Short mmCIF file of C-alpha atoms in Angstrom, two decimals:
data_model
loop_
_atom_site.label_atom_id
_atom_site.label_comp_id
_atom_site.label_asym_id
_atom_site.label_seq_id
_atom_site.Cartn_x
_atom_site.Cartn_y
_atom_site.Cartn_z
CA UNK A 275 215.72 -12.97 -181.06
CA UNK A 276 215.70 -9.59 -180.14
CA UNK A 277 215.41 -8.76 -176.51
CA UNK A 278 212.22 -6.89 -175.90
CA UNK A 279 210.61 -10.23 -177.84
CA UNK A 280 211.65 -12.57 -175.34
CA UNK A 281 208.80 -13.84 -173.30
CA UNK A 282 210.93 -13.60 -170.07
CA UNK A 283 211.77 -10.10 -170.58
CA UNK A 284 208.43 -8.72 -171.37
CA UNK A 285 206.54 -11.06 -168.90
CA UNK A 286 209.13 -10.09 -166.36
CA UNK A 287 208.79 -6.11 -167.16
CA UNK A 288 205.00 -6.23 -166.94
CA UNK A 289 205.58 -8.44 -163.23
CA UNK A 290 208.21 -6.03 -162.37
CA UNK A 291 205.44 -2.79 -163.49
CA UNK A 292 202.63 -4.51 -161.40
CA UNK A 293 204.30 -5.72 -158.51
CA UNK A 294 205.87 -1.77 -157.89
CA UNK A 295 202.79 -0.56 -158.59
CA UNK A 296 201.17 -2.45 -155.61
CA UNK A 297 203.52 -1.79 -153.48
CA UNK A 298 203.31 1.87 -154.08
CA UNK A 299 199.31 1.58 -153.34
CA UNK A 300 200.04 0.08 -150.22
CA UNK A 301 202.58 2.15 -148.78
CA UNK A 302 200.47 5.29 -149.59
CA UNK A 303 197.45 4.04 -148.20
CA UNK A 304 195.63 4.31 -151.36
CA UNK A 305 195.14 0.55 -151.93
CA UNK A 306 192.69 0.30 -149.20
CA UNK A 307 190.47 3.44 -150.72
CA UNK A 308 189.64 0.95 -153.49
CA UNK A 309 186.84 -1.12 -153.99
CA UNK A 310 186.91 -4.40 -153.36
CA UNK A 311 186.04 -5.16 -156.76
CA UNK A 312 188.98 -3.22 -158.18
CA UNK A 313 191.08 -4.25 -155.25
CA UNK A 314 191.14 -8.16 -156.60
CA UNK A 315 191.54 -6.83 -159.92
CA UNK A 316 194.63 -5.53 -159.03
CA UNK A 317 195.93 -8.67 -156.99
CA UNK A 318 194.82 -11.09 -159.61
CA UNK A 319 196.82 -9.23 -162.35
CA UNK A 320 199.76 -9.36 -159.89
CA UNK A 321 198.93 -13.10 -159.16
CA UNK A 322 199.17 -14.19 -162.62
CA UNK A 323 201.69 -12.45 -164.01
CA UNK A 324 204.09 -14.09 -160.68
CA UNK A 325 202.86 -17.73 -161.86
CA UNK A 326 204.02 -16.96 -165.67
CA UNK A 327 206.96 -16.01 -163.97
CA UNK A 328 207.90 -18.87 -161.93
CA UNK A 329 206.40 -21.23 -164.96
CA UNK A 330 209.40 -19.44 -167.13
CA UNK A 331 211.99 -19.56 -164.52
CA UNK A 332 211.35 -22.32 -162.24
CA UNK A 333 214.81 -21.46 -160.34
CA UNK A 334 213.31 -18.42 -158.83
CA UNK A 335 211.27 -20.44 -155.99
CA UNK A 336 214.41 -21.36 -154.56
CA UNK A 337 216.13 -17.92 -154.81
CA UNK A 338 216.11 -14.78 -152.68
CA UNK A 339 214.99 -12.71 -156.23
CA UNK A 340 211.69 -15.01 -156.21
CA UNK A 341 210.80 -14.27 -152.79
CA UNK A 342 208.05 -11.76 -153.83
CA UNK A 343 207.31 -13.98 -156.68
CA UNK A 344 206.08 -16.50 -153.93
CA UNK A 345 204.37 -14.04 -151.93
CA UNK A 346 202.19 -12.50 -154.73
CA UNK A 347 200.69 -16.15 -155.21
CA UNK A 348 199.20 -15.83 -151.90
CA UNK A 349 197.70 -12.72 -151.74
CA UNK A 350 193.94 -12.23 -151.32
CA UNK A 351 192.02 -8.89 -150.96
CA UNK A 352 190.38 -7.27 -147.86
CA UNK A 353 186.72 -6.01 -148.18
CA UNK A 354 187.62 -2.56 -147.91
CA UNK A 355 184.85 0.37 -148.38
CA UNK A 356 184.70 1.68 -151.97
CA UNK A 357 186.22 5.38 -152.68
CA UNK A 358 185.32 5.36 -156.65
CA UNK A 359 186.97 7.92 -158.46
CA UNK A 360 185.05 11.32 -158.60
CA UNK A 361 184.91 14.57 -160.58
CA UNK A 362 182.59 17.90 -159.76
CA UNK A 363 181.64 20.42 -162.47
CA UNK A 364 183.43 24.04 -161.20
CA UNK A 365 182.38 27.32 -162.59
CA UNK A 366 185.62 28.31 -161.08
CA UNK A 367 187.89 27.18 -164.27
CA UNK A 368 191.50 27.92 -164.69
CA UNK A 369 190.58 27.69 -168.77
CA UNK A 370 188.86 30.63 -169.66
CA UNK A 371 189.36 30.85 -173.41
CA UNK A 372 187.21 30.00 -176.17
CA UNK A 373 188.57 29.45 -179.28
CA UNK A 374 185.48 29.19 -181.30
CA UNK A 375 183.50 26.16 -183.85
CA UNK A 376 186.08 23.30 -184.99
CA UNK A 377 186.75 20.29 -183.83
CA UNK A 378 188.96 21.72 -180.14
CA UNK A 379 191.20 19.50 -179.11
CA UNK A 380 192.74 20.18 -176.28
CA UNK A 381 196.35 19.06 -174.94
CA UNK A 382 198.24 20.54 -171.82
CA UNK A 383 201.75 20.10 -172.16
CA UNK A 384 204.61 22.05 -170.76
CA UNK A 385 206.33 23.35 -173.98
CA UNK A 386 208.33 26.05 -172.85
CA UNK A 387 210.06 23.81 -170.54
CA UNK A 388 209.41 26.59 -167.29
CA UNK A 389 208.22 23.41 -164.73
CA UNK A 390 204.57 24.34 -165.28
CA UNK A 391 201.75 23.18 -167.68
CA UNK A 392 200.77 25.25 -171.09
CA UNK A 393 197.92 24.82 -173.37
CA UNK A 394 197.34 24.05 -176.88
CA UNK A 395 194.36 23.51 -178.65
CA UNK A 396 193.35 22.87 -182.22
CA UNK A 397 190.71 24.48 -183.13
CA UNK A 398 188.96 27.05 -185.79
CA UNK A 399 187.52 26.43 -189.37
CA UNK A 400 190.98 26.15 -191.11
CA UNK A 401 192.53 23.48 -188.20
CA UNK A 402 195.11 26.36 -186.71
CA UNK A 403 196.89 25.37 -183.63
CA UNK A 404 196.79 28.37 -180.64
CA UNK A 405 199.04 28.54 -178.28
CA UNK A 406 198.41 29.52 -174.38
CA UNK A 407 201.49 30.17 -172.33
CA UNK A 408 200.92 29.33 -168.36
CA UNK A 409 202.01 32.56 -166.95
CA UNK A 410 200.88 31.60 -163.38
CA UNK A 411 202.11 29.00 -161.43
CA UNK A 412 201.83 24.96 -160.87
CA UNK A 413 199.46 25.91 -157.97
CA UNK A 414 197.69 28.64 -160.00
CA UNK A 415 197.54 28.37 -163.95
CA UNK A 416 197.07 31.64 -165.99
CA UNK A 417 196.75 31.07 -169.55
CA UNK A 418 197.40 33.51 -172.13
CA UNK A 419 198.33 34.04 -175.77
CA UNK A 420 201.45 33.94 -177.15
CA UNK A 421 202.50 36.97 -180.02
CA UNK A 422 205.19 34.70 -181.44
CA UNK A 423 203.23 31.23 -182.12
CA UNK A 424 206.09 28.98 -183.33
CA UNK A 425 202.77 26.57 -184.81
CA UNK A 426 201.74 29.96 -187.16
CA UNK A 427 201.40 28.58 -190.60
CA UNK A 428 200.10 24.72 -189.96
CA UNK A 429 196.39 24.26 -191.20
CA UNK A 430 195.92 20.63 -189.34
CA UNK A 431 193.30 18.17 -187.88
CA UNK A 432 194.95 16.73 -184.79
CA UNK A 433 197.68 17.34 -181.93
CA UNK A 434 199.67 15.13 -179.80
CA UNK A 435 202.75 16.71 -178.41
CA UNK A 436 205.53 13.38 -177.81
CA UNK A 437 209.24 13.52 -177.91
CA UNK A 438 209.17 11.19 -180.49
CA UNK A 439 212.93 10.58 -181.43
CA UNK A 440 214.27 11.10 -177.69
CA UNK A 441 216.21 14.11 -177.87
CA UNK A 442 215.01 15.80 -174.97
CA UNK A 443 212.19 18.13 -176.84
CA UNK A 444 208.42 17.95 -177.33
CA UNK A 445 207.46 17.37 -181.27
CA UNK A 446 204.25 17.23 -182.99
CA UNK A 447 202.18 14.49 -184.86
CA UNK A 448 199.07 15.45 -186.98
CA UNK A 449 197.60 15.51 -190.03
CA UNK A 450 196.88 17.98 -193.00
CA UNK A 451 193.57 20.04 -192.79
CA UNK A 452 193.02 18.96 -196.45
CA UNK A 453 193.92 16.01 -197.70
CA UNK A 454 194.68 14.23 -194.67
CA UNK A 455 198.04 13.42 -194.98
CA UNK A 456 200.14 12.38 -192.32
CA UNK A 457 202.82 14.63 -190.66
CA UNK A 458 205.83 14.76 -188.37
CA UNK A 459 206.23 17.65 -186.98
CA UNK A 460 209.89 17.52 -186.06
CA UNK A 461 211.22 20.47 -183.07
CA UNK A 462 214.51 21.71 -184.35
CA UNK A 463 214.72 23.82 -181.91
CA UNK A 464 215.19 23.57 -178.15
CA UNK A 465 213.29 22.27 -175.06
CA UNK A 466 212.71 26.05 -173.91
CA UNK A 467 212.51 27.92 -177.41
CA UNK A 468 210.59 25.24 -179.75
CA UNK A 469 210.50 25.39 -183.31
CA UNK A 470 208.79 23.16 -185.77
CA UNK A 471 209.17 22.02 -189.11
CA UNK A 472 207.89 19.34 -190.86
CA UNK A 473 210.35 16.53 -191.57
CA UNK A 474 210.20 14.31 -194.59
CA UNK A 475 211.44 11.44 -192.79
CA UNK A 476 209.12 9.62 -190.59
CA UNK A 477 208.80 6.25 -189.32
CA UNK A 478 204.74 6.59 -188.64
CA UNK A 479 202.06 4.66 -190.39
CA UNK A 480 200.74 6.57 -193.38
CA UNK A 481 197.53 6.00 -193.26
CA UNK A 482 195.16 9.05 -194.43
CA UNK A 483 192.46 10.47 -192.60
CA UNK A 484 194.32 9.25 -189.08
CA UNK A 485 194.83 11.23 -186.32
CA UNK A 486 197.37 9.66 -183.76
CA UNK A 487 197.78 9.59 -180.56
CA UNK A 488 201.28 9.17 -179.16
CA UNK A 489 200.67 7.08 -175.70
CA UNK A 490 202.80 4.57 -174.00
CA UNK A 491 199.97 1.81 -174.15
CA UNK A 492 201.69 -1.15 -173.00
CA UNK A 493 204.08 0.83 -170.60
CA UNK A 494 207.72 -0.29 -171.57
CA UNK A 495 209.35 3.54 -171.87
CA UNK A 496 208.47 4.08 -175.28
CA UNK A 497 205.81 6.13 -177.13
CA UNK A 498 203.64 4.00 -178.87
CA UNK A 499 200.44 5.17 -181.29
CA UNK A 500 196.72 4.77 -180.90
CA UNK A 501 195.08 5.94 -184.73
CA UNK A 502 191.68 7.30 -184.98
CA UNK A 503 189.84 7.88 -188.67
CA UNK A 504 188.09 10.63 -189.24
CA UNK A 505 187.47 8.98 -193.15
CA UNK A 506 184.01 9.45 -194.00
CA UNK A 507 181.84 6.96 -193.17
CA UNK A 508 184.56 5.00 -191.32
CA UNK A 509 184.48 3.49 -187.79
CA UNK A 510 187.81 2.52 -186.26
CA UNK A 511 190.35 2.76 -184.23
CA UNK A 512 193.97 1.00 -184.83
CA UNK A 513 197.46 0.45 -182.59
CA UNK A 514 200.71 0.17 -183.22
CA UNK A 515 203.06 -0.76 -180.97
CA UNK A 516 206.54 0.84 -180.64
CA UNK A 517 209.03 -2.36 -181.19
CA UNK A 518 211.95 0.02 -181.64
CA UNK A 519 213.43 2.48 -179.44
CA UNK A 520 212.66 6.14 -177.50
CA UNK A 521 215.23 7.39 -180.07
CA UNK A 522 214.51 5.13 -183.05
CA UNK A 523 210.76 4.08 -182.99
CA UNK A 524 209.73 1.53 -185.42
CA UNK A 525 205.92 1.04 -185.35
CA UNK A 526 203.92 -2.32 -186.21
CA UNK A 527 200.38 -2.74 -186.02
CA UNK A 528 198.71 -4.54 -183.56
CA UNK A 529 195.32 -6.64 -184.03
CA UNK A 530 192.25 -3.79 -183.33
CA UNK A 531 190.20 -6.15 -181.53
CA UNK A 532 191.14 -4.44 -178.66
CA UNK A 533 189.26 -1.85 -179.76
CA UNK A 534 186.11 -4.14 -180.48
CA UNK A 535 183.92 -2.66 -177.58
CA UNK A 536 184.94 1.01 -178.90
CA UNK A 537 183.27 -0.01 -182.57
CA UNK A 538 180.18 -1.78 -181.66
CA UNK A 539 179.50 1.45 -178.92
CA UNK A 540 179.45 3.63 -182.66
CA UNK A 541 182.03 6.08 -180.94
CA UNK A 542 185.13 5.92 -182.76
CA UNK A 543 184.32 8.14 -185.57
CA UNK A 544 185.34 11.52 -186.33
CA UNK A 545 186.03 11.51 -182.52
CA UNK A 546 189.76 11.07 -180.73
CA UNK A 547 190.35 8.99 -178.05
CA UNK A 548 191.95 10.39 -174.04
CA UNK A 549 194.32 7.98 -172.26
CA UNK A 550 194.30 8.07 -168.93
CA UNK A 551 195.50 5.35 -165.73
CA UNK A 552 191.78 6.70 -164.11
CA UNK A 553 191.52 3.80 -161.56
CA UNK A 554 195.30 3.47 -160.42
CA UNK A 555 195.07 0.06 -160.96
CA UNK A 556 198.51 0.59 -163.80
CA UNK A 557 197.27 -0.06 -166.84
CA UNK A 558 195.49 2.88 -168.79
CA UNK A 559 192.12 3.61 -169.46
CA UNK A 560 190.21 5.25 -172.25
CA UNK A 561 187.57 8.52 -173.02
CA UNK A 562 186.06 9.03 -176.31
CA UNK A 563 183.61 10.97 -177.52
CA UNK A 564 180.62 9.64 -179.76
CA UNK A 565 179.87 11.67 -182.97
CA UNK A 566 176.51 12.93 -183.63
CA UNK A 567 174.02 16.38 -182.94
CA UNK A 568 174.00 15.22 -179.67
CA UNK A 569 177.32 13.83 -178.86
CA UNK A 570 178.31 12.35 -175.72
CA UNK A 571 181.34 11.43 -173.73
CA UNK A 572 182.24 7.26 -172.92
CA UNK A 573 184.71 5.99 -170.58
CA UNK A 574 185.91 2.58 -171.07
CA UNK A 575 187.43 1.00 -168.49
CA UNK A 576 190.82 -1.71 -169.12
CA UNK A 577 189.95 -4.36 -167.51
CA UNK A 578 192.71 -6.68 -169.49
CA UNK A 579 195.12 -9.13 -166.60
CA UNK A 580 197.79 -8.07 -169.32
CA UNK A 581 199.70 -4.09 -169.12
CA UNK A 582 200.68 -5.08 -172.96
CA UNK A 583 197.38 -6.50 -173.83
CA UNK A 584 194.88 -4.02 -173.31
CA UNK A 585 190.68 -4.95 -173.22
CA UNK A 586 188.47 -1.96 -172.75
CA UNK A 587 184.88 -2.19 -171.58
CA UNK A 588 182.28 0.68 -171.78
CA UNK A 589 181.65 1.38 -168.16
CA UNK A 590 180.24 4.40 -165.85
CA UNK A 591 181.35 7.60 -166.47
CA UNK A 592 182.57 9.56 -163.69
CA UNK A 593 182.47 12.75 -165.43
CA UNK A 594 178.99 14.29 -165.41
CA UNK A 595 179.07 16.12 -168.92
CA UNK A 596 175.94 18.16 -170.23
CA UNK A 597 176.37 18.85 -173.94
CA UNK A 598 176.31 22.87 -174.06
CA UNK A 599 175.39 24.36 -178.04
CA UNK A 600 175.90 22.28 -180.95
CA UNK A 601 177.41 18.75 -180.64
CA UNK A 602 179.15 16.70 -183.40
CA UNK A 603 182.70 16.40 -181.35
CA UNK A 604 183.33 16.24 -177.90
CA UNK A 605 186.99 15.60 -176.12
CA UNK A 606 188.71 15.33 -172.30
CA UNK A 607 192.04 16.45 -171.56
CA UNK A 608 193.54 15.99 -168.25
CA UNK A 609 195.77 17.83 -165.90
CA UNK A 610 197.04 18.77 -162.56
CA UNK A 611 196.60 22.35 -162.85
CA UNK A 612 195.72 23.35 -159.19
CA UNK A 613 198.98 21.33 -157.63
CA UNK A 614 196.53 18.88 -155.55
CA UNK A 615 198.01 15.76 -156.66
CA UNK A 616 195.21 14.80 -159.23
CA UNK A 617 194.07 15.24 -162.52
CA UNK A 618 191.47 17.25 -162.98
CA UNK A 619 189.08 16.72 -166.30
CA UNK A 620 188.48 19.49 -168.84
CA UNK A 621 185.56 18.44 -171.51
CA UNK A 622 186.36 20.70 -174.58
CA UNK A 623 183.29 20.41 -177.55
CA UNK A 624 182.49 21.49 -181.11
CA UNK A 625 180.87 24.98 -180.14
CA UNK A 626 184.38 26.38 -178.59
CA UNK A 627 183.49 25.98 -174.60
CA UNK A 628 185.35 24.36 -172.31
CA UNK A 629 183.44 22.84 -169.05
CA UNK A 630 185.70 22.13 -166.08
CA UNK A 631 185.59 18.94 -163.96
CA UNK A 632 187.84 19.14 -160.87
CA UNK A 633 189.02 15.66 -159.41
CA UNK A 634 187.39 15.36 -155.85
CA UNK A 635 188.60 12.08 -154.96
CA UNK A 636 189.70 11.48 -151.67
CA UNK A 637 187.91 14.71 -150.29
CA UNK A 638 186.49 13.69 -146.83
CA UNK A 639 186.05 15.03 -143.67
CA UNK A 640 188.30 14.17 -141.15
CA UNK A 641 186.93 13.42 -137.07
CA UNK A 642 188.63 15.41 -134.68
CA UNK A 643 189.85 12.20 -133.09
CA UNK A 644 191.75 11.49 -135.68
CA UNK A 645 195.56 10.08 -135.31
CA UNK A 646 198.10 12.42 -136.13
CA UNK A 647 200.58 11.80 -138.80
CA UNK A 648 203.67 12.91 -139.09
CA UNK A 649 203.20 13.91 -142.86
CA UNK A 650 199.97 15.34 -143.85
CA UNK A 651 200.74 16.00 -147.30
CA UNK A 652 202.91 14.60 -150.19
CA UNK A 653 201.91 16.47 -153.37
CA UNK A 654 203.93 17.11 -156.87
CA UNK A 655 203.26 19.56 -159.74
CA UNK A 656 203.18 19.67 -163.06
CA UNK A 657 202.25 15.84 -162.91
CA UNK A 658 202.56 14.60 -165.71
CA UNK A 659 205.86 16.47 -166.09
CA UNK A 660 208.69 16.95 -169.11
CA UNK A 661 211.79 18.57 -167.30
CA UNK A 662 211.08 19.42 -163.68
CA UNK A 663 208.60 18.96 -161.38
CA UNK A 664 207.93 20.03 -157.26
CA UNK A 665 207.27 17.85 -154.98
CA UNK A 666 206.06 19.47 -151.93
CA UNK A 667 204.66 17.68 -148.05
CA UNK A 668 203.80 19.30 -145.10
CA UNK A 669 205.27 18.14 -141.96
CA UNK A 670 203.69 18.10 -138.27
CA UNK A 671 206.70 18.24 -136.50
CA UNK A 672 210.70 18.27 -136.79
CA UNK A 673 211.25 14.83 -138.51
CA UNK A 674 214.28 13.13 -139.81
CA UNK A 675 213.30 13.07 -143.34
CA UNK A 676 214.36 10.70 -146.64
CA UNK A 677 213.04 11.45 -150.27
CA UNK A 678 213.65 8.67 -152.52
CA UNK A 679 212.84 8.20 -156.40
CA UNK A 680 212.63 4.71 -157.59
CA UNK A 681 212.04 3.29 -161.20
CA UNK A 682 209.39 0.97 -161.97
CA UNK A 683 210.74 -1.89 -161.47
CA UNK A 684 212.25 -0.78 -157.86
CA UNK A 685 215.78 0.34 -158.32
CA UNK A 686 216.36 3.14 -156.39
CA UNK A 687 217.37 5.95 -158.69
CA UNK A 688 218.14 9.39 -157.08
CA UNK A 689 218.10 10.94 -153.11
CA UNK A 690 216.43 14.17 -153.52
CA UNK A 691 216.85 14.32 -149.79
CA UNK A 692 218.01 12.95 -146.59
CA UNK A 693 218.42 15.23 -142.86
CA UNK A 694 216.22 16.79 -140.52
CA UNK A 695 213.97 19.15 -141.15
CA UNK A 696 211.41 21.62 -139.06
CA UNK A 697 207.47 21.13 -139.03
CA UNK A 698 205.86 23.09 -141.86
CA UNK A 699 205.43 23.14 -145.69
CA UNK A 700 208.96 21.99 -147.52
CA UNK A 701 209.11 21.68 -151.25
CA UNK A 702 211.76 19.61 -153.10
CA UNK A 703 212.77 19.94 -157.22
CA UNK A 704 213.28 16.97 -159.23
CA UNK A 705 214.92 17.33 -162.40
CA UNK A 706 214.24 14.20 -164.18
CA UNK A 707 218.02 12.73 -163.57
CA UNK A 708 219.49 10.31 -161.90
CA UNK A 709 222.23 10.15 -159.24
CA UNK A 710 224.79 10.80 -162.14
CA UNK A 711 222.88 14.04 -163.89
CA UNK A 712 221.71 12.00 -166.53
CA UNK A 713 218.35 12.29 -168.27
CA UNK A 714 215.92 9.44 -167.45
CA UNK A 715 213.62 7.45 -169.91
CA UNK A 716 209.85 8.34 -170.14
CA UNK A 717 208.11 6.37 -167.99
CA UNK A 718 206.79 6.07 -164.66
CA UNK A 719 208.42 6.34 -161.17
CA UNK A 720 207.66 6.36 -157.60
CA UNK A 721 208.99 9.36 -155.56
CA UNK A 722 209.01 7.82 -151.56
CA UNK A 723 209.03 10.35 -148.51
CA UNK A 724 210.01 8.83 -145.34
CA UNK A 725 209.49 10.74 -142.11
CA UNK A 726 208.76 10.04 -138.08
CA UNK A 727 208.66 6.89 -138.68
CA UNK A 728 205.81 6.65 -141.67
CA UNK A 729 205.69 6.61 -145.49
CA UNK A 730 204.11 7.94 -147.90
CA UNK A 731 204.58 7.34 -152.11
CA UNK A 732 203.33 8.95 -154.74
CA UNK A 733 203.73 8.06 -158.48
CA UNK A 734 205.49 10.68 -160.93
CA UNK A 735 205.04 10.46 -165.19
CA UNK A 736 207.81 11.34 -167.07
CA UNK A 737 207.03 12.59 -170.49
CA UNK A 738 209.35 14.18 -172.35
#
């Protein structure tokens, strides 16, 4: 049996995911800006996932490693105030292009490998791929063309930028403008200087008329893919799950019920689907648009008790989108592109515009009675990141200070820094390594500043 299939390593991975995950929401203080509702959500994923744990390893209750085990069975929720999750349109956008009709999807992804985020959209009549280079900063995006497009040439439907064979570099899956057949788009260049071609080996599903998504749904370090068909007259949405490695993916499809509320909501076609962990509850949620003259955006909510076993449910949508011109596509792309510590939403649609929605969660007033804390502000940008990212906090006064990285399932993996330090604005560079220099997995990771006394976490993505 191979490893990843045993039941006690993937039920452990998923306890090991869940349990960091709350801890990390504690220790930040963001556990107790949830609702209630999604508060208990949390804990009873967490509760369940300890009692298949103990059921497969009945030793643990009566050893120091099953000590949290134990604890997670008894924890209950507090009726805390709900904070839900909230986005504002802004006139102010850092996206100021428009790159005319098509079908504009939108990706941010840092492809020159600089530390901040770029932009790519598909777009036009003929499916070309344009290129904005982030010229600004991580605080302060400025997007602007490129002369030397290493994309020139492609006529595709689709984009999502992955490094799909784990050598360090960002490479390309899509699908021919005509004809619809699938491609790998293979960089054979380097992290800094891409350059694609398209390789004639490929391990992905082959299935015409797809565009894929390259996502890790069920959150073990590898890329997995999420297909959409843009067939005529077809309605679906398929997964396959990555049961190989980051460097050697091997893909096998999974059953598309999970998918089930998607169909019957008549959004899946011709439309392509936004993955996003929206709630911070650590499994990932969904955005779609619906096709149609008057198309709309949906956000479906995973509700599932399982991180490998996704169930989505068409819920609320916290983005307030107005459809501006003609409709027929609409798509979300998200990213940190003012350095605040959340994604912001950008709504991209069939005429070529581009609406802005920034993230205002967690904006509120503060009394002037307020108790001081010793750090004011923990912050890192790009986030999501490929290569480096900054992680910045503003102290009150001069504080001993620790910052920590730790995987996902708690092992401490690099010091970025430990001494004293003056009150003020510090900022701190993580290169993606570990202790030793070497290159860590995709996945995700809590960075863990200790100072005066308090903590404060905040989660990091890795995606190479």
């Amino acid at each position: 049996m191979h490893y990843k299939t045993n039941p006690t390593y993937r039920i452990g991975k998923r306890w090991r995911a869940q349990w960091n995950r709350l801890i990390g929401l504690i220790q930040s203080g963001d556990f107790k800006q949830l609702s209630a509702r999604r508060q208990s959500s949390i804990l009873r994923k967490v509760r369940l996932l300890a009692k298949r744990m103990l059921n497969l390893q009945p030793s643990l209750r009566r050893s120091l490693g099953g000590a949290a085990l134990l604890t997670a069975l008894t924890l209950t929720p507090a009726a805390l105030q709900a904070q839900e999750v909230t986005f504002e349109l802004n006139e102010d956008s850092p996206v100021s292009f428009n790159s005319g009709e098509g079908i504009n999807l939108l990706q941010f992804v840092d492809l020159d490998n600089d530390g901040d985020l770029d932009a790519l959209i598909n777009s036009g009549e003929y499916g070309s791929i344009l290129y904005y280079e982030n010229q600004g900063t991580a605080d302060e995006a400025n997007f602007m063309p490129v002369e030397e497009n290493p994309f020139d040439g492609l006529e595709v439907l689709g984009i999502s930028m992955g490094d799909l064979d784990g050598d360090g570099d960002l490479d390309l899956i899509t699908a021919t403008y005509e004809g619809g057949d699938i491609l790998f788009v293979e960089n054979i260049g380097t992290a800094e200087s891409p350059e694609f071609s398209i390789s004639s080996e490929t391990v992905i599903p082959p299935t015409p008329y797809t565009i894929y998504t390259m996502v890790d749904m069920d959150q073990d370090g590898d890329l997995d893919l999420v297909g959409s068909s843009y067939a005529e007259y077809t309605n679906g949405l398929s997964y396959y799950e990555n049961i190989g490695t980051p460097e050697e993916p091997s893909f096998g499809a999974i059953s598309e019920a999970i998918f089930d509320a998607v169909e019957a909501s008549e959004t899946s076609y011709f439309n392509f689907p936004t993955f996003v962990d929206l709630d911070q509850d650590g499994d990932l949620d969904m955005f779609i648009g619906q096709y149609g003259y008057s198309a709309k955006l949906n956000y479906f909510e995973n509700v599932s008790e399982n991180v490998d076993e996704p169930e989505f449910v068409l819920s609320a949508n916290p983005i307030e989108y107005t459809l501006e011109g003609d409709g027929y596509f609409v798509t979300v792309a998200f990213a940190d592109l003012d350095n605040d510590g959340d994604a912001d939403a950008f709504v991209s649609e069939y005429s070529g515009t581009i609406s802005y929605h920034e993230n205002t969660t967690g904006d509120i007033s503060i009394g002037i009675e307020s108790v001081v804390d010793p750090i004011t502000v923990v912050k890192a940008g790009p986030n999501p990141f490929s290569s480096n990212t900054n992680i910045s906090f503003d102290l009150m006064e001069t504080s001993d200070v620790r910052l920590e990285v730790y995987a996902a399932n708690g092992q401490l993996v690099r010091v970025l820094l430990d001494g004293q330090l003056a009150g003020g604005t510090h900022q701190v560079n993580w290169d993606g390594a570990d202790m030793n220099g070497t290159s860590l997995s995709n996945g995700q990771y809590i960075c863990r500043l200790t100072a005066g006394g308090k903590q404060q976490s905040l989660q990091l993505s890795l995606f190479k």
